[in-house]
Short mmCIF file of N, CA and C in Angstrom, two decimals:
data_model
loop_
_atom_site.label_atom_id
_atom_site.label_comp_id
_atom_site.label_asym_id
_atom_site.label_seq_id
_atom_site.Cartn_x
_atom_site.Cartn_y
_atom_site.Cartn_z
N UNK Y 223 114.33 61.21 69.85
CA UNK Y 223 114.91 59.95 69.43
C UNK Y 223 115.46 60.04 68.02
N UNK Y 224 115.21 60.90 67.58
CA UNK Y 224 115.56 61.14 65.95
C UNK Y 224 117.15 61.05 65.75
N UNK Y 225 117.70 62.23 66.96
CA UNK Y 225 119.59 62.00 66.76
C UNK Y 225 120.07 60.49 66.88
N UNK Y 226 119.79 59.64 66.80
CA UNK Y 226 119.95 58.25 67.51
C UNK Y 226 119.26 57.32 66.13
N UNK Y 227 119.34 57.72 65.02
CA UNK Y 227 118.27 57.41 64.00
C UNK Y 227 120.06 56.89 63.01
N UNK Y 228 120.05 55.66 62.50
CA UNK Y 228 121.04 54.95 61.87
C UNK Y 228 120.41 53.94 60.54
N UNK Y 229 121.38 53.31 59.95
CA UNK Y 229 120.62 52.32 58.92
C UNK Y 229 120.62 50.96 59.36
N UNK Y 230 119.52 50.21 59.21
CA UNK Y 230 119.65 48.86 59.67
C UNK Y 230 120.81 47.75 60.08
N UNK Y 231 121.90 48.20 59.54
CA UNK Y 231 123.17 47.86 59.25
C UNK Y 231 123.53 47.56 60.94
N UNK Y 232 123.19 48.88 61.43
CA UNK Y 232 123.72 49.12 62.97
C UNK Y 232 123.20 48.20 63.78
N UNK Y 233 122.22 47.45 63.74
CA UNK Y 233 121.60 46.24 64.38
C UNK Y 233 122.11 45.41 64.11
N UNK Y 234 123.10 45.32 63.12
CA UNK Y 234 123.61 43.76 63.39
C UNK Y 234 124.69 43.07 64.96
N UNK Y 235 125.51 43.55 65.45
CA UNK Y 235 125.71 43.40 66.41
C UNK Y 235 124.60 42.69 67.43
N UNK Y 236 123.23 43.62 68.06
CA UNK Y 236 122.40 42.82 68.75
C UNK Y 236 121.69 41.75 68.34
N UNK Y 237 121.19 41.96 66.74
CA UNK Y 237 120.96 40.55 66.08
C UNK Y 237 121.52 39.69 66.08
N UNK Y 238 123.05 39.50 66.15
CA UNK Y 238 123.73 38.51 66.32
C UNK Y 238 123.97 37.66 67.37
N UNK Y 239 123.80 38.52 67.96
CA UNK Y 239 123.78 37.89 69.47
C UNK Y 239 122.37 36.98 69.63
N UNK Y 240 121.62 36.95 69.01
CA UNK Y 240 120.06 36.08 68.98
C UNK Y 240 120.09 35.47 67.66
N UNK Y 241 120.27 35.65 66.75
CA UNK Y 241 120.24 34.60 64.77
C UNK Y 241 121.64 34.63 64.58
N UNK Y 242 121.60 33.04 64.24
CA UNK Y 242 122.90 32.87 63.84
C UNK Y 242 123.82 32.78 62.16
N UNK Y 243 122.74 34.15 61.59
CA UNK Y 243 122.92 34.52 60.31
C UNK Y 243 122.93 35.67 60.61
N UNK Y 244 123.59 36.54 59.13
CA UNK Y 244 123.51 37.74 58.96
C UNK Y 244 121.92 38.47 59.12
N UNK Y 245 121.23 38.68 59.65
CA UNK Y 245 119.84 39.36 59.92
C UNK Y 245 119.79 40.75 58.92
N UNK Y 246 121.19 41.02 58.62
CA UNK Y 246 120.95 42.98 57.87
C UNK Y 246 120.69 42.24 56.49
N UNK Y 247 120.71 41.18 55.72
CA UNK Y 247 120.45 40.38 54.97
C UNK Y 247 119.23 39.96 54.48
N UNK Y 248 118.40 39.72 55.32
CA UNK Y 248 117.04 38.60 55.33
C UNK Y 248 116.20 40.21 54.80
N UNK Y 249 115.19 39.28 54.36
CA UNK Y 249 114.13 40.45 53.66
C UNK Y 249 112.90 40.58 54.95
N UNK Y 250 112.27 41.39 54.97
CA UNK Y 250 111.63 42.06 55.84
C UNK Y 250 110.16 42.60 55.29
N UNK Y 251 109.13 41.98 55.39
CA UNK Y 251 107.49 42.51 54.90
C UNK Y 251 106.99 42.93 56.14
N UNK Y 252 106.81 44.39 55.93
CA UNK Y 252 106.07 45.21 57.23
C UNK Y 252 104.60 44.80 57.09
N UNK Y 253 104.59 44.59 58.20
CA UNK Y 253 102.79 44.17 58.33
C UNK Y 253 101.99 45.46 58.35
N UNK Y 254 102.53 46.61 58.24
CA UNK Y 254 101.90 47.93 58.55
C UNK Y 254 101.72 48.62 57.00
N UNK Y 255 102.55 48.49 56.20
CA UNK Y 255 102.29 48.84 54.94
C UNK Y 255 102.80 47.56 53.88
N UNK Y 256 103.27 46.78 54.01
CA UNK Y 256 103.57 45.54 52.88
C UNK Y 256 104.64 45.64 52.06
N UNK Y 257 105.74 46.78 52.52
CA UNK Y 257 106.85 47.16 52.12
C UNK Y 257 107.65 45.82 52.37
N UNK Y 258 108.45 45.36 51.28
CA UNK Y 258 109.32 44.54 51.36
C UNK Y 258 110.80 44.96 51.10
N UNK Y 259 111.80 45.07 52.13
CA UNK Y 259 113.12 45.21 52.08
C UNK Y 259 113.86 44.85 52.88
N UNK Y 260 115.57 44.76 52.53
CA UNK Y 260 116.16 43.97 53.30
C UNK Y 260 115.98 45.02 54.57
N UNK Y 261 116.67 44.16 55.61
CA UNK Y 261 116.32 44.63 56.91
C UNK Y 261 117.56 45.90 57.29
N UNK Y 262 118.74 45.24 56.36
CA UNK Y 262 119.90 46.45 56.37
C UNK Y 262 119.53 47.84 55.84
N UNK Y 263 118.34 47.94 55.10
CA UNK Y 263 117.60 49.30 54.54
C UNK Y 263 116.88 49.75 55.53
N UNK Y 264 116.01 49.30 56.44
CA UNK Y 264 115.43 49.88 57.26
C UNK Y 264 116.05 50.91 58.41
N UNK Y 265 115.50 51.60 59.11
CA UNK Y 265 115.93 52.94 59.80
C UNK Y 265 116.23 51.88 61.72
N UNK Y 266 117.17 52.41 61.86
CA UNK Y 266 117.23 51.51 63.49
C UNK Y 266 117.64 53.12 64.39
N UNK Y 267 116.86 52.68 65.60
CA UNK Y 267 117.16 53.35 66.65
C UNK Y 267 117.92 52.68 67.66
N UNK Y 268 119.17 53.23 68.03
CA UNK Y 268 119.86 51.99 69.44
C UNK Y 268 120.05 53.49 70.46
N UNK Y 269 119.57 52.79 71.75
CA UNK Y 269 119.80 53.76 72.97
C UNK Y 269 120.29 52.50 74.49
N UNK Y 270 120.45 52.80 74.94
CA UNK Y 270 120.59 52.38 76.17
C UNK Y 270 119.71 50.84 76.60
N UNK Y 271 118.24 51.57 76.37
CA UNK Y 271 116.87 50.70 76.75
C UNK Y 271 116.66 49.46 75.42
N UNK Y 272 117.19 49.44 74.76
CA UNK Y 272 117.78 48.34 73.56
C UNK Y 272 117.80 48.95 72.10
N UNK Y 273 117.05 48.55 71.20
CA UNK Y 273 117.25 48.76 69.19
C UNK Y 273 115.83 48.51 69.30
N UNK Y 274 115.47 49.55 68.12
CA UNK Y 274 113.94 49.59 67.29
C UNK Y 274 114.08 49.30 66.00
N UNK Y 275 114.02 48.60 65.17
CA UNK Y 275 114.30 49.00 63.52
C UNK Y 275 112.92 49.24 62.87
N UNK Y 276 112.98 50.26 61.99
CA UNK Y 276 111.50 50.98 61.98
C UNK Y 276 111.41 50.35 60.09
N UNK Y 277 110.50 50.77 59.91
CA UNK Y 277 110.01 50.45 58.24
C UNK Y 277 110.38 51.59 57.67
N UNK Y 278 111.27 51.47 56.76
CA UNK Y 278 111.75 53.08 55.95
C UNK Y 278 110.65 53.43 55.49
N UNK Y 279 109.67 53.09 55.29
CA UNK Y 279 108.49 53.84 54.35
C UNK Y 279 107.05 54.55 55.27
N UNK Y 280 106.92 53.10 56.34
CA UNK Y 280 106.07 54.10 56.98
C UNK Y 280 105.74 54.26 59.21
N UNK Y 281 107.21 54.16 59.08
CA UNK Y 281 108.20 53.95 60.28
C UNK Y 281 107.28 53.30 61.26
N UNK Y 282 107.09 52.00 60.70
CA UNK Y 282 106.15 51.15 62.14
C UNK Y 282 107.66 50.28 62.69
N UNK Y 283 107.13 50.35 63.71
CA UNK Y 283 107.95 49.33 64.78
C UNK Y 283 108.42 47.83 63.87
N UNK Y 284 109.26 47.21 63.25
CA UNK Y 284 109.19 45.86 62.45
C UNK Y 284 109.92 45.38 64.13
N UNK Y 285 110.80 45.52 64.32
CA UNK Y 285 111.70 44.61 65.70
C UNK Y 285 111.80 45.60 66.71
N UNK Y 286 112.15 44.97 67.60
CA UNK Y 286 112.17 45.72 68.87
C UNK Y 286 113.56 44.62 70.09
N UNK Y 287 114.19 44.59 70.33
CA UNK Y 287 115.43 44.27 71.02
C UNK Y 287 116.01 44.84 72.16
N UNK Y 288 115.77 44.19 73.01
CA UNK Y 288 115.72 44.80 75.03
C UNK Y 288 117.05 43.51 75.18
N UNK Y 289 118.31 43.56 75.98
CA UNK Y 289 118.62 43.10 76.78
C UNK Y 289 118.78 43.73 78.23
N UNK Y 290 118.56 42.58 78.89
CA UNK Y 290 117.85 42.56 80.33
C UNK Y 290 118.56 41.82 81.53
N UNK Y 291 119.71 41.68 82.49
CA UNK Y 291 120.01 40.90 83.31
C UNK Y 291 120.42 39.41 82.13
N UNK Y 292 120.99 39.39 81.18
CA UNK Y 292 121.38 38.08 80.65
C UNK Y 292 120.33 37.62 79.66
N UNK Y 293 118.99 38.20 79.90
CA UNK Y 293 118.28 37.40 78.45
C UNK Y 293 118.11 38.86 77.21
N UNK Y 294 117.32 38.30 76.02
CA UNK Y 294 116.96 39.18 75.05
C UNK Y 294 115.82 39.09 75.14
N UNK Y 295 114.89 39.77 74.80
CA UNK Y 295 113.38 40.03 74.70
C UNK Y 295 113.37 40.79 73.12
N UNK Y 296 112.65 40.08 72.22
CA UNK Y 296 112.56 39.91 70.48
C UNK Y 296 111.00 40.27 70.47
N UNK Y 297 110.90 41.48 70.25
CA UNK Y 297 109.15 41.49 69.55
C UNK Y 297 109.53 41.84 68.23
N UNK Y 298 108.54 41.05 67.34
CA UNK Y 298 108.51 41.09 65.94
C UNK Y 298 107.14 41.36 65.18
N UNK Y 299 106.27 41.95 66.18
CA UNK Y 299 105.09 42.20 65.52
C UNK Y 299 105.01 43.17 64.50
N UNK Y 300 105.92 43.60 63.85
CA UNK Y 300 105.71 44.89 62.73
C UNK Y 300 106.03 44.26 61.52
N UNK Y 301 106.61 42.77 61.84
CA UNK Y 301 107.13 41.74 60.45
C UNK Y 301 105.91 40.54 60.29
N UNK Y 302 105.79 41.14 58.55
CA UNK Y 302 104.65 40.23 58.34
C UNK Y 302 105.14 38.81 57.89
N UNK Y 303 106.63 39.25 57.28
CA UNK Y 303 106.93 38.16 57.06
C UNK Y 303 108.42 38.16 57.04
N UNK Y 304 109.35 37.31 57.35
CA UNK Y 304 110.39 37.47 57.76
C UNK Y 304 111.56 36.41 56.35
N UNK Y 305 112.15 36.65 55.05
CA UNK Y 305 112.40 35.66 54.37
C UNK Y 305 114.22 35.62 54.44
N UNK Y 306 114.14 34.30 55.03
CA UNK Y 306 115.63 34.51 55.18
C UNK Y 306 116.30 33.17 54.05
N UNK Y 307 117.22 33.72 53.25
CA UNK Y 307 117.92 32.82 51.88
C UNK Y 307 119.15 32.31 52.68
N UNK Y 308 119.42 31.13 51.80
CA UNK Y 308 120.63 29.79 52.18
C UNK Y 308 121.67 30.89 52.66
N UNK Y 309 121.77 31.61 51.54
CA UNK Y 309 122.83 32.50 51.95
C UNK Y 309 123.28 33.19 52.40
N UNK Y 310 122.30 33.77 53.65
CA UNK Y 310 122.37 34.41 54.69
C UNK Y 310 123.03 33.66 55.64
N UNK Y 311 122.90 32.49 56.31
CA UNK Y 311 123.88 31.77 57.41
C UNK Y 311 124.91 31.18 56.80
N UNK Y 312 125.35 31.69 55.95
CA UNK Y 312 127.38 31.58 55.66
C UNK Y 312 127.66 32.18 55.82
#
């Protein structure tokens, strides 16, 4: 899975399609180490089976993004905290 390894940036497309803000924007606290950065810094995997965006520091799972027959399926258990500013949905 490593060749398939991009910067957070590359998730915006499927993020968009679910938040109706810029998501590579919003800040991002990994619940796995307490790293805080925007989400456009973090490492994303996209394949076929959906997007992973990992924690640059100590590559836990923060999102996870499956579309499926018409819906999205959003796990966010690797985000401890998710901070999104005014100025992200302009």
């Amino acid at each position: 899975m490593m060749e398939n390894k991009l910067d957070g940036n590359a998730a915006a497309g499927p993020l968009q399609a679910i938040f109706p803000f810029d998501m590579t924007l919003v800040q991002v606290t990994c619940a796995g180490c307490g790293t805080i950065n925007v989400l456009g810094a973090a490492a994303a995997y996209m394949h076929g089976m959906g997007t992973v965006i990992r924690c640059p520091s100590c590559d836990r799972a923060l999102i996870r993004v499956a579309q499926v027959k018409g819906r999205y399926f959003l796990d966010m258990q690797g985000v401890r905290v998710l901070q999104i500013n005014a100025e992200a949905g302009s």
